[in-house]
């Protein structure tokens, strides 16, 4: 039984898990609270989980690891900023609809009470069609470069971020909380979501076991719902066809499956999940980060799912959960424990070394597994 577990998990993953466990054990001896560290790990897991989940559709369809995730993130950023830009109009329109169709509960008092959840939901609703369009175009491109998907995806991710650096300055936003005050146009580098949908998921049904142990129940439930949706879809006829395309495209084509269509659907799904994921991240982080903000978001997501045991041609929900917890746990614990032990603040240096080290390990290990 033990040997089978080791074989399934793999020694590298077991060593990483033991290292994380060792950090939790060592924490009290250097003055780091375990409950606070666990809370931070759970918050980071909830913030990043959906973006890691976005890797599954493209991996299963044989499109490789989605280094083009910034494209989905850009869709999410557009949804978030437009939600803030149109916040007043959206709320006023809902009140108007309530009066027009005589919906008694859809009144000003209800809108005021549920203003932040409505703002969060509107950000996702606006982002999804943008992500679908970008994902469709992205999928068409990847269908023309079969075999070089990850290289092209990396170019798409980086170039889209560079293009949006110009767009954020030119798009006609007017909300004074978002535009540069001295110029009256062009979006700021960092935009606060306070007053719109700050911690709308993080604080929903949250549990404070003591002063230091906080469980972001709402974010974890949201991740679970998204994971269940992905799992159900991957077990539908379309999802099964998508997996068949990734496993053996020639056999799938001979069976009557439209290979290019399945690949495009997987890319659209991945882009939509990336858009939703960044909005979940923003409501917890408290800020929308534009310009170069999405530039490096794909690498931690890719590293997380690889650390969880996925390969470039197979990924599961369990890989997402394990990998995200390991990556975010080590990223949380290592700086805290080492800083406390050395009695100095090297958190940023240690964070960069640890995160880049895990990314390097994940990308250089043997990742191609049989199906």
Tab-separated table of N, CA, C and O in Angstrom, residues 5 28 100 111 161 170 185 191-192 298 337 340 370:
chain	number	residue	atom	x	y	z
A	5	UNK	N	1.285	4.114	-2.930
A	5	UNK	CA	1.074	5.537	-2.678
A	5	UNK	C	2.266	6.352	-3.162
A	5	UNK	O	2.107	7.394	-3.803
A	28	UNK	N	6.373	27.208	15.291
A	28	UNK	CA	6.267	27.656	16.689
A	28	UNK	C	7.609	27.883	17.363
A	28	UNK	O	7.728	28.723	18.258
A	100	UNK	N	-40.541	48.452	-13.094
A	100	UNK	CA	-41.200	48.230	-14.371
A	100	UNK	C	-41.972	46.914	-14.402
A	100	UNK	O	-43.092	46.855	-14.903
A	111	UNK	N	-31.241	46.568	-3.255
A	111	UNK	CA	-30.036	46.895	-4.033
A	111	UNK	C	-28.951	47.447	-3.123
A	111	UNK	O	-27.767	47.100	-3.256
A	161	UNK	N	-0.530	41.471	-22.882
A	161	UNK	CA	-0.284	42.367	-21.747
A	161	UNK	C	0.339	43.670	-22.241
A	161	UNK	O	-0.049	44.765	-21.809
A	170	UNK	N	-5.782	54.600	-23.147
A	170	UNK	CA	-6.603	55.195	-24.193
A	170	UNK	C	-8.095	54.935	-24.035
A	170	UNK	O	-8.910	55.696	-24.571
A	185	UNK	N	-7.817	61.152	-17.595
A	185	UNK	CA	-8.041	59.997	-18.464
A	185	UNK	C	-6.888	59.022	-18.285
A	185	UNK	O	-5.838	59.369	-17.750
A	191	UNK	N	-6.075	49.964	-8.763
A	191	UNK	CA	-7.400	50.495	-8.478
A	191	UNK	C	-7.996	49.721	-7.311
A	191	UNK	O	-8.056	48.492	-7.332
A	192	UNK	N	-8.427	50.434	-6.297
A	192	UNK	CA	-9.022	49.788	-5.122
A	192	UNK	C	-10.460	49.348	-5.426
A	192	UNK	O	-11.207	50.060	-6.108
A	298	UNK	N	0.555	33.713	-15.141
A	298	UNK	CA	0.434	32.363	-15.702
A	298	UNK	C	1.439	31.400	-15.085
A	298	UNK	O	1.128	30.217	-14.884
A	337	UNK	N	9.061	31.735	8.264
A	337	UNK	CA	9.939	30.939	9.124
A	337	UNK	C	11.378	31.414	9.026
A	337	UNK	O	12.065	31.594	10.042
A	340	UNK	N	11.878	34.893	10.706
A	340	UNK	CA	11.869	34.788	12.167
A	340	UNK	C	13.153	34.135	12.679
A	340	UNK	O	13.684	34.518	13.723
A	370	UNK	N	1.700	9.134	-19.435
A	370	UNK	CA	0.785	8.377	-20.281
A	370	UNK	C	-0.629	8.511	-19.779
A	370	UNK	O	-0.873	8.789	-18.628
